[in-house]
CSV table of N, CA and C and ligand atoms in Angstrom, one decimal:
chain,number,residue,atom,x,y,z
N,1342,MET,N,218.7,33.9,27.8
N,1342,MET,CA,218.7,32.5,28.2
N,1342,MET,C,220.1,31.9,27.9
N,1343,VAL,N,220.5,31.2,28.9
N,1343,VAL,CA,221.8,30.5,28.7
N,1343,VAL,C,221.5,29.0,28.3
N,1344,ILE,N,222.0,28.6,27.2
N,1344,ILE,CA,221.8,27.2,26.8
N,1344,ILE,C,223.1,26.4,27.1
N,1345,THR,N,223.0,25.4,27.8
N,1345,THR,CA,224.1,24.5,28.1
N,1345,THR,C,224.2,23.4,27.2
N,1346,ALA,N,225.1,22.5,27.3
N,1346,ALA,CA,225.2,21.3,26.4
N,1346,ALA,C,224.0,20.5,26.5
N,1347,ASP,N,223.4,20.4,27.7
N,1347,ASP,CA,222.2,19.6,27.9
N,1347,ASP,C,221.0,20.6,27.9
N,1348,HIS,N,220.1,20.4,27.0
N,1348,HIS,CA,219.0,21.4,26.9
N,1348,HIS,C,218.1,21.3,28.1
N,1349,GLU,N,218.1,20.1,28.8
N,1349,GLU,CA,217.3,20.0,30.0
N,1349,GLU,C,217.7,21.0,31.1
N,1350,THR,N,219.0,21.4,31.0
N,1350,THR,CA,219.5,22.3,32.1
N,1350,THR,C,219.6,23.7,31.6
N,1351,ALA,N,218.9,24.1,30.5
N,1351,ALA,CA,218.9,25.5,30.1
N,1351,ALA,C,218.3,26.4,31.2
N,1352,ILE,N,219.0,27.5,31.4
N,1352,ILE,CA,218.5,28.4,32.5
N,1352,ILE,C,218.2,29.7,31.9
N,1353,GLU,N,217.3,30.5,32.5
N,1353,GLU,CA,217.0,31.8,32.0
N,1353,GLU,C,217.8,32.8,32.7
N,1354,THR,N,218.3,33.8,32.0
N,1354,THR,CA,219.0,34.9,32.6
N,1354,THR,C,218.0,35.8,33.4
N,1355,PRO,N,218.3,36.1,34.7
N,1355,PRO,CA,217.3,36.9,35.4
N,1355,PRO,C,217.1,38.3,34.8
N,1356,LYS,N,215.9,38.8,34.8
N,1356,LYS,CA,215.6,40.1,34.2
N,1356,LYS,C,215.5,41.1,35.3
N,1357,VAL,N,216.1,42.3,35.1
N,1357,VAL,CA,216.0,43.3,36.1
N,1357,VAL,C,214.6,43.7,36.3
N,1358,GLY,N,214.2,43.9,37.6
N,1358,GLY,CA,212.9,44.4,37.9
N,1358,GLY,C,211.8,43.3,37.9
N,1359,VAL,N,212.2,42.0,37.5
N,1359,VAL,CA,211.2,40.9,37.5
N,1359,VAL,C,211.5,40.1,38.8
N,1360,TRP,N,210.5,39.7,39.4
N,1360,TRP,CA,210.6,38.9,40.6
N,1360,TRP,C,211.4,37.6,40.3
N,1361,GLN,N,212.4,37.3,41.2
N,1361,GLN,CA,213.2,36.1,41.1
N,1361,GLN,C,213.0,35.3,42.4
N,1362,PRO,N,212.9,34.0,42.2
N,1362,PRO,CA,212.7,33.2,43.5
N,1362,PRO,C,213.9,33.1,44.3
N,1363,ARG,N,213.7,32.8,45.6
N,1363,ARG,CA,214.9,32.6,46.4
N,1363,ARG,C,214.7,31.1,46.9
N,1364,ILE,N,215.7,30.3,46.6
N,1364,ILE,CA,215.6,28.9,46.9
N,1364,ILE,C,216.9,28.5,47.7
N,1365,VAL,N,216.6,27.9,48.9
N,1365,VAL,CA,217.7,27.5,49.7
N,1365,VAL,C,217.9,26.0,49.6
N,1366,ALA,N,219.1,25.6,49.3
N,1366,ALA,CA,219.4,24.2,49.1
N,1366,ALA,C,220.4,23.7,50.2
N,1367,PHE,N,219.9,22.8,51.0
N,1367,PHE,CA,220.8,22.2,52.1
N,1367,PHE,C,221.4,20.9,51.5
N,1368,LEU,N,222.7,20.9,51.3
N,1368,LEU,CA,223.3,19.8,50.7
N,1368,LEU,C,224.3,19.1,51.7
N,1369,CYS,N,224.2,17.7,51.7
N,1369,CYS,CA,225.1,17.0,52.6
N,1369,CYS,C,226.6,17.1,52.1
N,1370,ASN,N,227.5,17.2,53.0
N,1370,ASN,CA,228.9,17.5,52.7
N,1370,ASN,C,229.5,16.4,51.8
N,1371,TRP,N,229.1,15.1,52.0
N,1371,TRP,CA,229.9,14.0,51.4
N,1371,TRP,C,229.4,13.7,50.0
N,1372,CYS,N,228.2,13.9,49.6
N,1372,CYS,CA,227.7,13.5,48.3
N,1372,CYS,C,227.2,14.7,47.5
N,1373,SER,N,226.1,15.3,48.0
N,1373,SER,CA,225.5,16.4,47.2
N,1373,SER,C,226.3,17.6,47.0
N,1374,TYR,N,226.9,18.0,48.1
N,1374,TYR,CA,227.8,19.3,48.0
N,1374,TYR,C,228.9,19.0,47.0
N,1375,THR,N,229.5,17.8,47.1
N,1375,THR,CA,230.6,17.5,46.2
N,1375,THR,C,230.0,17.4,44.7
N,1376,GLY,N,228.8,16.9,44.6
N,1376,GLY,CA,228.2,16.8,43.3
N,1376,GLY,C,228.0,18.2,42.7
N,1377,ALA,N,227.5,19.2,43.6
N,1377,ALA,CA,227.3,20.6,43.1
N,1377,ALA,C,228.7,21.2,42.8
N,1378,ASP,N,229.7,20.8,43.6
N,1378,ASP,CA,231.1,21.3,43.3
N,1378,ASP,C,231.6,20.8,42.0
N,1379,LEU,N,231.2,19.5,41.7
N,1379,LEU,CA,231.6,18.9,40.4
N,1379,LEU,C,230.9,19.7,39.3
N,1380,ALA,N,229.7,20.0,39.5
N,1380,ALA,CA,229.0,20.8,38.4
N,1380,ALA,C,229.7,22.1,38.2
N,1381,GLY,N,230.1,22.7,39.3
N,1381,GLY,CA,230.8,24.0,39.2
N,1381,GLY,C,232.1,23.9,38.5
N,1382,ILE,N,232.9,22.9,38.8
N,1382,ILE,CA,234.2,22.8,38.2
N,1382,ILE,C,234.1,22.3,36.8
N,1383,SER,N,233.0,21.7,36.4
N,1383,SER,CA,232.7,21.2,35.1
N,1383,SER,C,232.0,22.3,34.3
N,1384,ARG,N,231.8,23.5,34.9
N,1384,ARG,CA,231.2,24.7,34.2
N,1384,ARG,C,229.8,24.4,33.8
N,1385,ILE,N,229.1,23.6,34.5
N,1385,ILE,CA,227.7,23.3,34.3
N,1385,ILE,C,226.9,24.4,35.0
N,1386,GLN,N,226.1,25.2,34.3
N,1386,GLN,CA,225.4,26.2,35.0
N,1386,GLN,C,224.1,25.8,35.6
N,1387,TRP,N,223.8,26.4,36.8
N,1387,TRP,CA,222.4,26.2,37.3
N,1387,TRP,C,221.9,27.5,37.7
N,1388,ASP,N,220.6,27.5,38.0
N,1388,ASP,CA,219.9,28.8,38.2
N,1388,ASP,C,220.4,29.5,39.4
N,1389,PRO,N,220.7,30.8,39.2
N,1389,PRO,CA,221.3,31.6,40.3
N,1389,PRO,C,220.4,31.9,41.4
N,1390,SER,N,219.1,31.5,41.3
N,1390,SER,CA,218.2,31.7,42.5
N,1390,SER,C,218.4,30.6,43.6
N,1391,VAL,N,219.3,29.7,43.3
N,1391,VAL,CA,219.5,28.6,44.3
N,1391,VAL,C,220.8,28.9,45.1
N,1392,SER,N,220.6,29.0,46.4
N,1392,SER,CA,221.8,29.2,47.3
N,1392,SER,C,222.0,28.0,48.1
N,1393,ILE,N,223.3,27.7,48.2
N,1393,ILE,CA,223.6,26.4,48.9
N,1393,ILE,C,224.0,26.6,50.4
N,1394,VAL,N,223.5,25.8,51.2
N,1394,VAL,CA,224.0,25.7,52.6
N,1394,VAL,C,224.5,24.3,52.8
N,1395,ARG,N,225.8,24.1,53.2
N,1395,ARG,CA,226.3,22.8,53.4
N,1395,ARG,C,226.1,22.3,54.8
N,1396,VAL,N,225.6,21.1,54.9
N,1396,VAL,CA,225.4,20.4,56.2
N,1396,VAL,C,226.2,19.1,56.1
N,1397,MET,N,226.6,18.6,57.3
N,1397,MET,CA,227.4,17.4,57.2
N,1397,MET,C,226.7,16.2,56.7
N,1398,CYS,N,225.4,16.1,56.9
N,1398,CYS,CA,224.6,15.0,56.5
N,1398,CYS,C,223.1,15.5,56.3
N,1399,SER,N,222.4,14.9,55.4
N,1399,SER,CA,221.0,15.4,55.2
N,1399,SER,C,220.3,15.1,56.5
N,1400,GLY,N,220.7,14.1,57.3
N,1400,GLY,CA,220.1,13.7,58.6
N,1400,GLY,C,220.3,14.8,59.6
N,1401,ARG,N,221.1,15.8,59.3
N,1401,ARG,CA,221.3,16.9,60.3
N,1401,ARG,C,220.2,17.9,60.1
N,1402,MET,N,219.4,17.7,59.1
N,1402,MET,CA,218.4,18.7,58.8
N,1402,MET,C,217.3,18.6,59.9
N,1403,ASP,N,217.2,19.7,60.7
N,1403,ASP,CA,216.1,19.8,61.6
N,1403,ASP,C,215.0,20.5,60.9
N,1404,PRO,N,213.8,20.0,61.0
N,1404,PRO,CA,212.7,20.6,60.3
N,1404,PRO,C,212.6,22.2,60.5
N,1405,THR,N,213.1,22.6,61.7
N,1405,THR,CA,213.0,24.0,62.0
N,1405,THR,C,213.9,24.8,61.0
N,1406,PHE,N,214.9,24.2,60.4
N,1406,PHE,CA,215.8,24.9,59.4
N,1406,PHE,C,214.9,25.3,58.2
N,1407,VAL,N,214.1,24.3,57.8
N,1407,VAL,CA,213.2,24.6,56.7
N,1407,VAL,C,212.2,25.7,57.0
N,1408,VAL,N,211.6,25.6,58.1
N,1408,VAL,CA,210.6,26.6,58.5
N,1408,VAL,C,211.3,28.0,58.6
N,1409,LYS,N,212.5,28.0,59.2
N,1409,LYS,CA,213.2,29.3,59.3
N,1409,LYS,C,213.6,29.8,57.9
N,1410,ALA,N,213.9,29.0,57.0
N,1410,ALA,CA,214.3,29.5,55.7
N,1410,ALA,C,213.1,30.1,55.0
N,1411,TYR,N,211.9,29.5,55.2
N,1411,TYR,CA,210.7,30.2,54.6
N,1411,TYR,C,210.4,31.5,55.3
N,1412,ARG,N,210.5,31.5,56.7
N,1412,ARG,CA,210.3,32.7,57.4
N,1412,ARG,C,211.2,33.8,57.0
N,1413,LEU,N,212.4,33.5,56.6
N,1413,LEU,CA,213.4,34.5,56.3
N,1413,LEU,C,213.4,34.9,54.8
N,1414,GLY,N,212.4,34.3,54.1
N,1414,GLY,CA,212.2,34.8,52.7
N,1414,GLY,C,212.4,33.8,51.6
N,1415,ALA,N,212.7,32.6,51.9
N,1415,ALA,CA,212.9,31.6,50.9
N,1415,ALA,C,211.5,31.2,50.3
N,1416,ASP,N,211.5,31.0,49.0
N,1416,ASP,CA,210.3,30.6,48.3
N,1416,ASP,C,210.2,29.1,48.1
N,1417,GLY,N,211.4,28.5,48.2
N,1417,GLY,CA,211.5,27.0,48.1
N,1417,GLY,C,212.7,26.5,48.8
N,1418,VAL,N,212.7,25.3,49.1
N,1418,VAL,CA,213.8,24.6,49.8
N,1418,VAL,C,214.1,23.3,49.2
N,1419,ILE,N,215.4,23.0,49.0
N,1419,ILE,CA,215.8,21.7,48.5
N,1419,ILE,C,216.6,21.1,49.6
N,1420,ILE,N,216.4,19.8,49.9
N,1420,ILE,CA,217.3,19.1,50.7
N,1420,ILE,C,217.9,17.9,49.9
N,1421,SER,N,219.2,17.8,49.9
N,1421,SER,CA,219.8,16.8,49.1
N,1421,SER,C,220.9,16.0,49.9
N,1422,GLY,N,220.8,14.7,49.7
N,1422,GLY,CA,221.8,13.9,50.4
N,1422,GLY,C,222.3,12.8,49.5
N,1423,CYS,N,223.0,11.9,50.1
N,1423,CYS,CA,223.6,10.7,49.5
N,1423,CYS,C,222.4,9.8,49.1
N,1424,HIS,N,222.6,9.0,48.1
N,1424,HIS,CA,221.6,8.0,47.8
N,1424,HIS,C,221.4,7.0,48.9
N,1425,PRO,N,220.1,6.5,49.1
N,1425,PRO,CA,219.9,5.5,50.1
N,1425,PRO,C,220.9,4.4,50.1
N,1426,GLY,N,221.5,4.1,51.2
N,1426,GLY,CA,222.5,3.1,51.3
N,1426,GLY,C,223.9,3.6,51.3
N,1427,ASP,N,224.1,4.9,50.9
N,1427,ASP,CA,225.4,5.5,50.7
N,1427,ASP,C,225.7,6.6,51.8
N,1428,CYS,N,224.8,6.8,52.7
N,1428,CYS,CA,225.0,7.9,53.7
N,1428,CYS,C,226.3,7.5,54.5
N,1429,HIS,N,227.1,8.5,54.7
N,1429,HIS,CA,228.3,8.3,55.4
N,1429,HIS,C,228.1,8.1,56.9
N,1430,TYR,N,226.9,8.4,57.4
N,1430,TYR,CA,226.5,8.2,58.8
N,1430,TYR,C,225.5,7.1,58.8
N,1431,GLN,N,225.6,6.2,57.9
N,1431,GLN,CA,224.7,5.0,57.9
N,1431,GLN,C,223.3,5.2,57.5
N,1432,GLU,N,222.5,5.9,58.3
N,1432,GLU,CA,221.1,6.0,58.0
N,1432,GLU,C,220.5,7.4,58.2
N,1433,GLY,N,221.4,8.4,58.1
N,1433,GLY,CA,220.9,9.8,58.1
N,1433,GLY,C,219.9,10.1,57.1
N,1434,ASN,N,220.1,9.7,55.9
N,1434,ASN,CA,219.2,10.0,54.8
N,1434,ASN,C,217.8,9.3,55.0
N,1435,TYR,N,217.8,8.1,55.6
N,1435,TYR,CA,216.5,7.5,55.9
N,1435,TYR,C,215.7,8.3,56.9
N,1436,LYS,N,216.4,8.9,57.9
N,1436,LYS,CA,215.7,9.7,58.8
N,1436,LYS,C,215.2,11.0,58.1
N,1437,THR,N,216.0,11.5,57.2
N,1437,THR,CA,215.5,12.7,56.4
N,1437,THR,C,214.3,12.4,55.6
N,1438,LEU,N,214.3,11.2,55.0
N,1438,LEU,CA,213.2,10.8,54.2
N,1438,LEU,C,211.9,10.8,55.0
N,1439,ARG,N,212.0,10.2,56.2
N,1439,ARG,CA,210.8,10.2,57.1
N,1439,ARG,C,210.4,11.6,57.5
N,1440,ARG,N,211.4,12.4,57.8
N,1440,ARG,CA,211.1,13.8,58.3
N,1440,ARG,C,210.4,14.6,57.2
N,1441,VAL,N,210.9,14.5,56.0
N,1441,VAL,CA,210.4,15.3,54.9
N,1441,VAL,C,209.0,14.9,54.6
N,1442,HIS,N,208.6,13.6,54.7
N,1442,HIS,CA,207.2,13.2,54.5
N,1442,HIS,C,206.3,13.9,55.5
N,1443,LEU,N,206.8,13.9,56.7
N,1443,LEU,CA,206.0,14.6,57.8
N,1443,LEU,C,205.9,16.1,57.6
N,1444,LEU,N,207.1,16.6,57.2
N,1444,LEU,CA,207.1,18.1,57.1
N,1444,LEU,C,206.2,18.6,55.9
N,1445,LYS,N,206.2,17.8,54.9
N,1445,LYS,CA,205.3,18.2,53.8
N,1445,LYS,C,203.9,18.3,54.2
N,1446,ARG,N,203.5,17.3,55.0
N,1446,ARG,CA,202.1,17.3,55.5
N,1446,ARG,C,201.8,18.5,56.4
N,1447,LEU,N,202.8,18.8,57.2
N,1447,LEU,CA,202.7,20.0,58.1
N,1447,LEU,C,202.6,21.3,57.3
N,1448,LEU,N,203.5,21.4,56.3
N,1448,LEU,CA,203.5,22.6,55.4
N,1448,LEU,C,202.1,22.8,54.8
N,1449,ALA,N,201.6,21.7,54.3
N,1449,ALA,CA,200.2,21.8,53.7
N,1449,ALA,C,199.2,22.3,54.7
N,1450,GLY,N,199.3,21.8,55.9
N,1450,GLY,CA,198.4,22.3,57.0
N,1450,GLY,C,198.5,23.8,57.2
N,1451,PHE,N,199.7,24.3,57.0
N,1451,PHE,CA,199.9,25.7,57.2
N,1451,PHE,C,199.7,26.5,55.9
N,1452,GLY,N,199.2,25.9,54.9
N,1452,GLY,CA,198.9,26.6,53.6
N,1452,GLY,C,200.1,26.8,52.7
N,1453,ILE,N,201.1,26.1,53.0
N,1453,ILE,CA,202.3,26.2,52.1
N,1453,ILE,C,202.3,25.0,51.2
N,1454,ASP,N,202.4,25.2,49.9
N,1454,ASP,CA,202.4,24.1,48.9
N,1454,ASP,C,203.6,23.2,49.1
N,1455,PRO,N,203.3,21.9,49.4
N,1455,PRO,CA,204.4,21.0,49.7
N,1455,PRO,C,205.4,20.9,48.5
N,1456,GLU,N,205.0,21.3,47.3
N,1456,GLU,CA,206.0,21.3,46.2
N,1456,GLU,C,207.1,22.3,46.4
N,1457,ARG,N,207.0,23.2,47.4
N,1457,ARG,CA,208.0,24.2,47.7
N,1457,ARG,C,209.2,23.5,48.5
N,1458,LEU,N,209.0,22.3,48.8
N,1458,LEU,CA,210.1,21.5,49.5
N,1458,LEU,C,210.4,20.3,48.7
N,1459,ARG,N,211.6,20.1,48.4
N,1459,ARG,CA,212.0,18.9,47.6
N,1459,ARG,C,213.2,18.2,48.2
N,1460,LEU,N,213.0,16.9,48.2
N,1460,LEU,CA,214.1,16.0,48.7
N,1460,LEU,C,214.7,15.2,47.5
N,1461,VAL,N,216.0,15.3,47.3
N,1461,VAL,CA,216.6,14.6,46.2
N,1461,VAL,C,217.9,13.9,46.7
N,1462,TRP,N,218.3,12.9,46.0
N,1462,TRP,CA,219.5,12.2,46.2
N,1462,TRP,C,220.5,12.5,45.1
N,1463,VAL,N,221.6,13.1,45.4
N,1463,VAL,CA,222.6,13.4,44.4
N,1463,VAL,C,224.0,13.0,44.9
N,1464,SER,N,224.7,12.1,44.2
N,1464,SER,CA,226.0,11.6,44.6
N,1464,SER,C,227.1,12.6,44.1
N,1465,ALA,N,228.3,12.3,44.6
N,1465,ALA,CA,229.4,13.2,44.3
N,1465,ALA,C,229.7,13.2,42.8
N,1466,SER,N,229.3,12.2,42.1
N,1466,SER,CA,229.6,12.1,40.6
N,1466,SER,C,228.5,12.6,39.8
N,1467,GLU,N,227.4,13.2,40.4
N,1467,GLU,CA,226.3,13.6,39.6
N,1467,GLU,C,226.1,15.1,39.5
N,1468,GLY,N,227.1,15.7,39.0
N,1468,GLY,CA,227.0,17.2,38.8
N,1468,GLY,C,225.9,17.6,37.9
N,1469,ASN,N,225.7,16.8,36.8
N,1469,ASN,CA,224.6,17.1,35.9
N,1469,ASN,C,223.2,17.0,36.6
N,1470,GLU,N,223.1,16.0,37.4
N,1470,GLU,CA,221.8,15.8,38.1
N,1470,GLU,C,221.6,16.9,39.1
N,1471,TRP,N,222.6,17.4,39.7
N,1471,TRP,CA,222.5,18.5,40.6
N,1471,TRP,C,222.0,19.7,39.9
N,1472,ALA,N,222.6,20.1,38.8
N,1472,ALA,CA,222.2,21.2,38.0
N,1472,ALA,C,220.8,21.1,37.5
N,1473,ALA,N,220.4,19.9,37.0
N,1473,ALA,CA,219.0,19.7,36.5
N,1473,ALA,C,218.0,19.8,37.7
N,1474,THR,N,218.4,19.3,38.9
N,1474,THR,CA,217.5,19.5,40.0
N,1474,THR,C,217.3,21.0,40.4
N,1475,ALA,N,218.4,21.7,40.4
N,1475,ALA,CA,218.3,23.1,40.8
N,1475,ALA,C,217.5,23.9,39.7
N,1476,ASN,N,217.7,23.6,38.5
N,1476,ASN,CA,217.0,24.3,37.4
N,1476,ASN,C,215.5,23.9,37.4
N,1477,ASP,N,215.2,22.7,37.7
N,1477,ASP,CA,213.8,22.2,37.7
N,1477,ASP,C,213.1,22.8,38.9
N,1478,MET,N,213.8,22.9,40.0
N,1478,MET,CA,213.1,23.5,41.2
N,1478,MET,C,212.9,25.0,40.9
N,1479,ALA,N,213.8,25.7,40.3
N,1479,ALA,CA,213.6,27.1,40.0
N,1479,ALA,C,212.4,27.3,39.1
N,1480,ARG,N,212.3,26.4,38.1
N,1480,ARG,CA,211.1,26.5,37.2
N,1480,ARG,C,209.8,26.3,38.0
N,1481,GLU,N,209.9,25.3,38.9
N,1481,GLU,CA,208.7,25.0,39.7
N,1481,GLU,C,208.3,26.2,40.5
N,1482,ILE,N,209.3,26.8,41.2
N,1482,ILE,CA,209.0,27.9,42.1
N,1482,ILE,C,208.5,29.1,41.3
N,1483,ARG,N,209.1,29.3,40.2
N,1483,ARG,CA,208.7,30.5,39.3
N,1483,ARG,C,207.2,30.3,38.9
N,1484,SER,N,206.8,29.0,38.7
N,1484,SER,CA,205.4,28.8,38.3
N,1484,SER,C,204.5,29.0,39.5
N,1485,LEU,N,205.0,28.7,40.7
N,1485,LEU,CA,204.1,28.8,41.9
N,1485,LEU,C,204.1,30.3,42.3
N,1486,GLY,N,205.1,31.0,42.0
N,1486,GLY,CA,205.1,32.5,42.4
N,1486,GLY,C,205.7,32.6,43.8
N,1487,PRO,N,205.8,33.8,44.3
N,1487,PRO,CA,206.4,34.1,45.6
N,1487,PRO,C,205.6,33.4,46.7
N,1488,LEU,N,206.3,33.0,47.8
N,1488,LEU,CA,205.6,32.5,49.0
N,1488,LEU,C,205.2,33.7,49.8
N,1489,ARG,N,203.9,33.7,50.1
N,1489,ARG,CA,203.4,34.8,50.9
N,1489,ARG,C,202.9,34.2,52.2
N,1490,LEU,N,203.7,34.4,53.3
N,1490,LEU,CA,203.3,33.9,54.6
N,1490,LEU,C,202.5,34.9,55.3
N,1491,GLU,N,201.4,34.4,55.9
N,1491,GLU,CA,200.6,35.3,56.7
N,1491,GLU,C,201.3,35.5,58.0
N,1492,THR,N,201.4,36.7,58.5
N,1492,THR,CA,202.0,37.0,59.8
N,1492,THR,C,201.0,37.2,60.9
G,721,FES,S1,226.3,11.9,54.6
G,721,FES,FE1,225.1,12.4,52.8
G,721,FES,S2,223.1,12.0,53.5
G,721,FES,FE2,224.3,11.4,55.2
């Protein structure tokens, strides 16, 4: 286990031969990606099961991106954007908020636990928050176990 300065962000070292979750995080370019970058340059560690995909705005998130991530093997998905009122495209994150509410209901209808999808707001100055979010999501997905989609 790696213990960082903040015990809330302690992460476990992956064990060989033990299932590890795959989490895809879609981060908006202007806030959340920069926040994750800040965490990186500040040497704040987050769970290695989280892989980042940069999108220009959280509002760019088409629900099919999330579905495709699950189909291709993701066990969880994070969408992160600027705080409400801070979106560089005015209202992209408000659109995302509405879409995620609908998408969670759809996922539940398909038998996918809605907790496998998380929407968070992380600004460019919130590297700690990004790391805490990634670690918390990894813990959540580990407790849920692998996503088994019926084909
Ligand atoms: S630019 Fe960050 S959510 Fe729109």
